[in-house]
Amino acid sequence: MALNRRTFMGATAGAAAATLAAPHVYAASHGGKPKVVVVGGGAGGATVARYLAKDAGDALDITLVEPTRVYYTCFFSNLYLGGFRTMESLAHDYGNIASAGVNVVHDYAVGVDRDAKTVTLASGDTLMYDRLVLSPGIDFIDGAVPGWDVSQQNKMPHAYKAGSQTELLKAQIEAMPEGGTFAMIAPPNPYRCPPGPYERISMVAHMLTQMNPTAKILVADPKEKFSKQGLFEEGWNTHYSGMIERIGPDFGGNNVSVDPDAMTIDIDGAVENVDVCNVIPAMKAGVICERAGLNDGNWAPVDGATMQSRIDENVHVLGDACAQGDMPKSGFSANSQAKVAAMAVRAALTDSRMFPAKFSNTCWSLIAPDDGVKVGASYEATEEKIASTDSFISQTGEDAALRKATYEESIGWYAGITSDIFG
Amino acid sequence: MKRLSLFCAATAILIATGAQANEFGDAEDGAKIYRKCRACHMVGSEAFNRTGPQLNGIFGRAAASVDGFRYSDGLTRMGNDGLVWDFDTLDAYIENPKAFASDTRMNFPGVKDAGERADLLAFLRQYSDKPRDIPEAAPTATPREVDLSDEILAIVGDPEYGEYLASECTTCHQLDGDNDGIPAIVGWPEEDFVVAMHAYKEKFRPHPVMQMMAGRLSNEEIAALAAYFGGLE
């Protein structure tokens, strides 16, 4: 069934009435404190909820809607594949955010009625809001890789939302036959975590070098270029010589289909048998944005000064889901945008001050043990978009001590950002 | 010889990144330890480069900067990035040269005893004309890392704006003062904070992320951050 906002709301209301005699309506009356509902408890949503509670907890009624009780960060999940982190070390719960005064609701947000200013949950409950913050991350575009859909994700994992998918991918790599083939179908731009697929290749190569050194890695990539390409290719030559083959669009990397039952991939007519296939399909904003009618194309456009939707000023969209300009879709970016959004929401609903929006991002990647690299930039909001103001990138040929220091810095960053997000 | 405590802005920063050295030792004892170094290094009026570079004037000298000596790529790079030899950097280097600069050509396991290193550095210090970062020179003769006008130093920061700006810093720097991999920045004297940020802004300090972050902050914004972080325990 094709969903639009009204038919969806109607359907949900009917389903709720059938299962619950009297669905709750949180905040039924609009007396009391202004209400902020945050959808999505990742790097964007958890940060905005925590900052609002920290800075304006007495003045606002803040609800965070997140389906999972334990959140596994996508960032650093490649290091789990490489054996540098445990899955437990990537796990975060919402205890500190709840203690800070946020009403944490573990449920799916399934619809938004922007006229009534309500969010509907899968349970049938309804949340009213004065300001809504959507930070739902990404979903995959149906049919982006012919032969694959999410029902095939156990045969060909995407592992692009961390947790059980990441564990499954690692188990499949460990079970590869000697000399087998790991394939990755890389995504087209724009997508979550631009260096992510290539850090993953590095970590899989590190794994295979240890346990299955004659195995091969085959990457079908629709993009001509990718993030930190020179750094990754230098590292692959140094550490994993001869193991990795990347097929770009010139050789059909943009014309790929898969057969999960046969475990084959077809790259521009050439069929390959593979042992593990990591399909990272083309992406779009988390589906709640589409249901709320906030997308232009696949993403939800926002005004960078406040992170408000360009379609509805009562809604802010953060992180991977928004179309904002020059920032990459990353956890760091989402966390950075969340602070601007929190400041803007607080200023709109209380009498606190507005400050100029400033953003930054740094993406660290691990290529091999103690071989870390980084890329980053700073940004400001213009009328048109979030625009890059300055940038830097690690250089090829750097010495081992600097690369080690960069890796150690990334570990410090992980500790810093996760305590900034989750308290 | 008495032991003197050492203090300057640079030391405060190094303490924040984990270095603990803060005392000078006995130069006479240091002369004996220096015998280990003599196989490769020379110091004094007749010194010249041998297997290792001559060590006259090493205090306050940029790393890998003696003319005519071929250094490892790593040390050369650190010198280009702004590493200057002072008590703390030399102390860290001679403790474990390969850990400090993994490709260093100095084939020496290091002096593990902190007191022996202090003695050795007290000996070497005698051959540096105007040593920076030494007790006799501090505090009046210790230059700031950057020349800041009295007007900049006098700016009273707006801590509320500082708190908002600080939210960018706390993505990496932890408010609880943890300094594993990334230095802690809470509780600094405000002037040290201001000097450090201007040193990054002017690119005297070598870290690219910090150069970029500081580079776009105005004088008032730096003062606001110093006011906010200085007020945290």
XYZ file of C-alpha atoms in Angstrom, chain A residues 51-411:
361
model
C 21.259 18.813 25.558
C 17.669 20.039 25.838
C 17.300 18.294 29.184
C 20.652 19.594 30.391
C 20.040 23.190 29.358
C 16.267 23.566 29.626
C 14.986 20.498 31.437
C 12.848 22.566 33.807
C 11.203 24.526 31.027
C 10.495 21.777 28.492
C 8.701 18.447 28.355
C 11.075 16.239 26.322
C 10.254 12.807 24.905
C 12.731 10.613 23.018
C 11.267 7.850 20.854
C 13.722 5.046 20.080
C 12.790 1.427 19.397
C 15.897 -0.221 20.815
C 16.886 -0.291 24.471
C 20.535 -0.816 23.621
C 22.038 1.215 20.822
C 25.108 0.000 18.943
C 27.062 2.774 17.271
C 27.677 2.388 13.571
C 30.882 4.346 14.011
C 33.619 1.983 15.213
C 31.556 -1.075 14.185
C 34.130 -1.762 11.466
C 36.689 -2.025 14.261
C 34.575 -4.820 15.691
C 34.944 -6.629 12.360
C 38.696 -6.127 12.497
C 38.882 -7.476 16.043
C 39.822 -4.157 17.638
C 36.579 -3.652 19.585
C 34.028 -5.897 21.214
C 30.359 -5.481 20.378
C 29.737 -4.653 24.054
C 32.111 -1.697 23.776
C 29.833 -0.247 21.078
C 26.669 -0.637 23.200
C 24.978 2.294 24.888
C 21.726 2.528 26.774
C 19.446 5.445 27.593
C 19.725 5.355 31.376
C 21.651 8.597 31.703
C 19.393 10.388 29.249
C 16.327 9.263 31.204
C 18.016 10.342 34.450
C 18.611 13.750 32.936
C 14.841 14.177 32.696
C 14.003 12.893 29.206
C 10.925 10.708 28.857
C 12.424 7.804 26.890
C 9.797 5.774 25.007
C 10.958 2.521 23.406
C 8.646 2.327 20.423
C 8.583 2.959 16.685
C 7.339 6.291 15.417
C 5.187 5.304 12.472
C 3.453 8.516 11.457
C 3.441 12.276 11.826
C 0.398 14.535 11.485
C 1.964 17.927 10.954
C -1.389 19.755 11.047
C -2.362 18.305 14.420
C 1.313 18.304 15.523
C 1.258 14.713 16.688
C 3.471 11.658 16.295
C 1.888 8.218 16.176
C 3.714 5.245 17.631
C 3.467 1.610 16.559
C 1.696 0.870 19.833
C -1.052 3.269 18.781
C -0.105 5.901 21.305
C 0.057 9.492 20.154
C 2.526 12.170 21.228
C 1.767 15.871 20.850
C 4.551 18.279 20.121
C 5.299 21.953 19.854
C 8.602 21.132 18.193
C 9.435 17.817 16.571
C 12.997 16.686 15.961
C 13.457 13.854 13.476
C 16.774 12.058 13.509
C 15.855 8.673 12.059
C 19.079 7.874 10.208
C 18.863 6.034 6.914
C 16.754 3.431 5.185
C 17.562 1.617 1.959
C 16.053 2.419 -1.417
C 13.965 -0.510 -2.660
C 15.384 -2.148 -5.771
C 18.685 -0.271 -5.587
C 20.606 -3.528 -6.031
C 18.533 -5.848 -8.254
C 18.013 -9.208 -6.561
C 18.402 -7.788 -3.045
C 15.860 -6.475 -0.579
C 15.837 -6.369 3.191
C 14.265 -9.823 3.352
C 17.621 -11.100 2.034
C 19.687 -9.353 4.671
C 20.572 -12.564 6.467
C 22.012 -14.108 3.326
C 23.672 -10.931 2.145
C 24.020 -8.587 5.122
C 24.196 -4.836 4.765
C 25.693 -4.371 8.259
C 25.056 -0.660 7.776
C 22.961 -0.391 10.916
C 25.182 -1.753 13.661
C 24.321 -4.663 15.921
C 23.139 -8.111 14.852
C 23.865 -7.374 11.187
C 27.483 -6.575 12.050
C 27.791 -9.761 14.098
C 26.279 -11.775 11.264
C 28.717 -10.337 8.729
C 31.669 -11.132 10.971
C 30.448 -14.710 11.512
C 30.089 -15.189 7.761
C 33.618 -13.938 7.122
C 34.962 -16.276 9.799
C 33.173 -19.165 8.111
C 34.569 -18.444 4.628
C 36.340 -21.370 2.979
C 40.071 -21.103 2.531
C 40.834 -18.888 -0.440
C 37.194 -17.805 -0.701
C 35.799 -14.499 -1.909
C 34.330 -11.655 0.119
C 32.330 -9.275 -2.069
C 31.066 -5.825 -1.265
C 28.490 -3.928 -3.292
C 29.417 -0.328 -2.410
C 26.717 2.361 -2.365
C 26.305 5.394 -4.620
C 26.494 8.925 -3.174
C 25.141 10.265 -0.924
C 25.275 7.709 1.865
C 26.019 7.314 5.567
C 29.702 7.493 6.519
C 31.604 8.142 3.262
C 34.818 6.330 4.327
C 32.812 3.520 5.998
C 32.792 0.954 3.174
C 36.527 1.414 2.618
C 37.419 1.207 6.288
C 35.335 -1.972 6.286
C 37.344 -3.350 3.348
C 40.489 -2.595 5.339
C 39.192 -4.342 8.443
C 37.964 -7.377 6.496
C 41.368 -7.553 4.797
C 43.041 -7.418 8.203
C 40.789 -10.241 9.419
C 41.468 -12.371 6.366
C 45.211 -11.747 6.492
C 45.138 -13.314 9.960
C 42.843 -16.267 9.334
C 42.482 -16.845 5.604
C 45.368 -15.174 3.789
C 44.614 -16.561 0.328
C 41.069 -15.163 0.383
C 40.100 -12.370 -2.010
C 38.089 -9.204 -1.614
C 36.035 -7.998 -4.557
C 34.407 -4.562 -4.442
C 31.838 -3.440 -7.010
C 31.608 0.331 -6.746
C 29.337 2.686 -8.710
C 31.501 5.705 -7.757
C 34.529 6.902 -9.666
C 36.154 8.245 -6.520
C 35.665 7.740 -2.823
C 36.569 9.343 0.482
C 40.273 9.233 1.477
C 40.918 7.164 -1.657
C 44.645 7.895 -1.849
C 45.118 7.004 1.794
C 43.159 3.765 1.576
C 44.806 2.635 -1.639
C 48.244 3.366 -0.238
C 47.374 1.357 2.883
C 45.911 -1.546 0.912
C 49.108 -1.784 -1.149
C 51.233 -1.676 1.979
C 49.296 -4.022 4.205
C 47.139 -6.221 1.961
C 48.984 -6.371 -1.337
C 47.122 -8.353 -3.996
C 44.090 -9.140 -1.846
C 41.665 -6.378 -2.845
C 40.151 -5.805 -6.274
C 37.862 -2.811 -6.757
C 35.745 -2.556 -9.878
C 34.697 1.020 -10.521
C 32.030 2.307 -12.923
C 34.398 2.246 -15.898
C 34.392 -1.548 -15.648
C 30.749 -2.071 -14.749
C 30.830 -1.484 -10.988
C 27.663 0.544 -11.475
C 25.810 -2.320 -13.201
C 25.450 -4.979 -10.544
C 22.814 -7.485 -9.498
C 22.929 -10.244 -6.905
C 21.368 -13.655 -6.372
C 21.313 -14.356 -2.630
C 20.143 -17.957 -3.049
C 22.883 -18.884 -5.508
C 25.427 -16.616 -3.741
C 26.450 -15.041 -7.012
C 26.929 -11.467 -8.114
C 26.680 -10.220 -11.668
C 28.993 -7.345 -12.485
C 28.184 -5.990 -15.915
C 27.342 -9.472 -17.220
C 30.204 -11.359 -15.562
C 28.833 -13.729 -12.912
C 31.017 -14.452 -9.890
C 30.538 -17.005 -7.148
C 31.135 -15.421 -3.773
C 31.244 -16.747 -0.224
C 30.193 -13.593 1.598
C 28.379 -10.663 0.020
C 28.027 -7.386 1.884
C 25.351 -5.420 0.023
C 25.297 -1.734 0.947
C 22.387 -0.391 -1.111
C 21.613 3.188 -2.077
C 20.121 5.095 0.843
C 17.387 7.568 1.691
C 16.231 9.380 4.799
C 14.684 7.190 7.483
C 11.202 6.402 6.227
C 9.443 8.550 8.860
C 10.614 11.657 6.944
C 8.872 10.463 3.810
C 5.728 9.592 5.782
C 5.773 13.058 7.337
C 5.946 14.588 3.863
C 9.257 16.312 4.588
C 11.384 14.909 1.765
C 12.489 16.517 -1.431
C 13.664 13.470 -3.343
C 15.282 11.026 -0.951
C 16.240 13.451 1.825
C 14.626 16.113 4.009
C 15.911 19.618 3.211
C 16.740 21.868 6.174
C 17.870 25.395 6.950
C 21.327 25.083 8.488
C 20.973 28.043 10.855
C 18.435 26.111 12.970
C 18.181 22.664 11.320
C 14.477 23.409 10.690
C 12.799 21.593 7.843
C 12.387 23.803 4.786
C 8.878 22.359 4.524
C 7.671 22.763 8.146
C 9.245 25.179 10.615
C 7.941 23.185 13.577
C 10.088 20.224 12.601
C 13.873 19.953 12.778
C 15.615 17.169 10.859
C 19.125 16.063 11.818
C 21.905 13.796 10.785
C 21.915 11.331 7.918
C 18.256 12.006 7.060
C 18.577 15.685 6.206
C 19.787 17.416 3.065
C 21.808 20.298 4.448
C 24.671 21.029 2.075
C 28.317 20.161 2.442
C 28.505 18.056 5.605
C 29.032 14.317 5.189
C 26.471 11.975 6.690
C 28.293 10.893 9.837
C 27.721 10.431 13.538
C 30.027 13.364 14.188
C 27.967 15.561 11.841
C 24.695 14.476 13.457
C 26.074 15.252 16.908
C 27.287 18.643 15.686
C 23.942 19.461 14.054
C 22.096 18.344 17.195
C 23.738 21.053 19.266
C 22.627 23.743 16.836
C 19.124 22.253 16.771
C 18.964 22.077 20.578
C 20.018 25.701 20.814
C 17.388 26.717 18.234
C 14.569 24.664 19.809
C 15.375 26.056 23.225
C 15.426 29.615 21.911
C 12.077 29.104 20.144
C 10.281 27.599 23.151
C 11.942 29.429 26.046
C 13.548 32.846 26.242
C 17.122 31.572 25.850
C 19.609 33.178 23.471
C 20.231 32.309 19.824
C 23.861 31.928 18.789
C 25.368 31.560 15.314
C 25.350 27.993 13.986
C 28.786 26.388 13.855
C 29.418 22.864 12.705
C 32.358 20.551 12.375
C 33.133 16.999 11.403
C 36.086 14.655 11.602
C 36.060 11.095 10.300
C 38.817 8.801 11.513
C 39.417 5.498 9.717
C 41.589 2.571 10.682
C 43.434 0.949 7.775
C 45.527 -1.571 9.725
C 46.756 -1.930 13.330
C 47.995 1.487 14.493
C 47.516 2.930 10.999
C 44.825 5.567 11.488
C 43.905 8.422 9.139
C 41.436 11.261 9.373
C 39.611 13.839 7.305
C 37.610 16.750 8.596
C 36.140 20.153 7.971
C 34.401 23.052 9.641
C 31.151 24.542 8.410
C 28.812 27.465 8.797
C 25.212 28.063 7.797
C 24.518 30.262 4.793
C 21.024 31.029 3.505
C 21.461 28.413 0.858
C 23.118 25.558 2.757
C 25.625 24.432 5.361
C 28.852 25.430 3.664
C 32.381 24.200 4.293
C 34.760 26.877 5.571
C 38.005 24.943 6.098
C 39.214 21.363 5.881
C 42.152 19.015 6.373
C 43.083 15.442 5.530
C 45.845 13.040 6.561
C 48.653 12.813 4.026
C 50.037 9.800 2.206
C 53.516 8.803 3.359
C 53.004 9.846 6.968
C 55.281 8.128 9.471
C 54.114 5.311 11.712
C 54.193 7.378 14.905
C 51.770 9.941 13.497
C 49.438 7.222 12.205
C 49.493 5.563 15.614
C 48.772 8.878 17.311
C 45.872 9.419 14.908
C 44.432 6.020 15.802
C 44.830 6.723 19.527
C 43.125 10.058 18.981
C 40.171 8.252 17.414
C 39.824 6.088 20.528
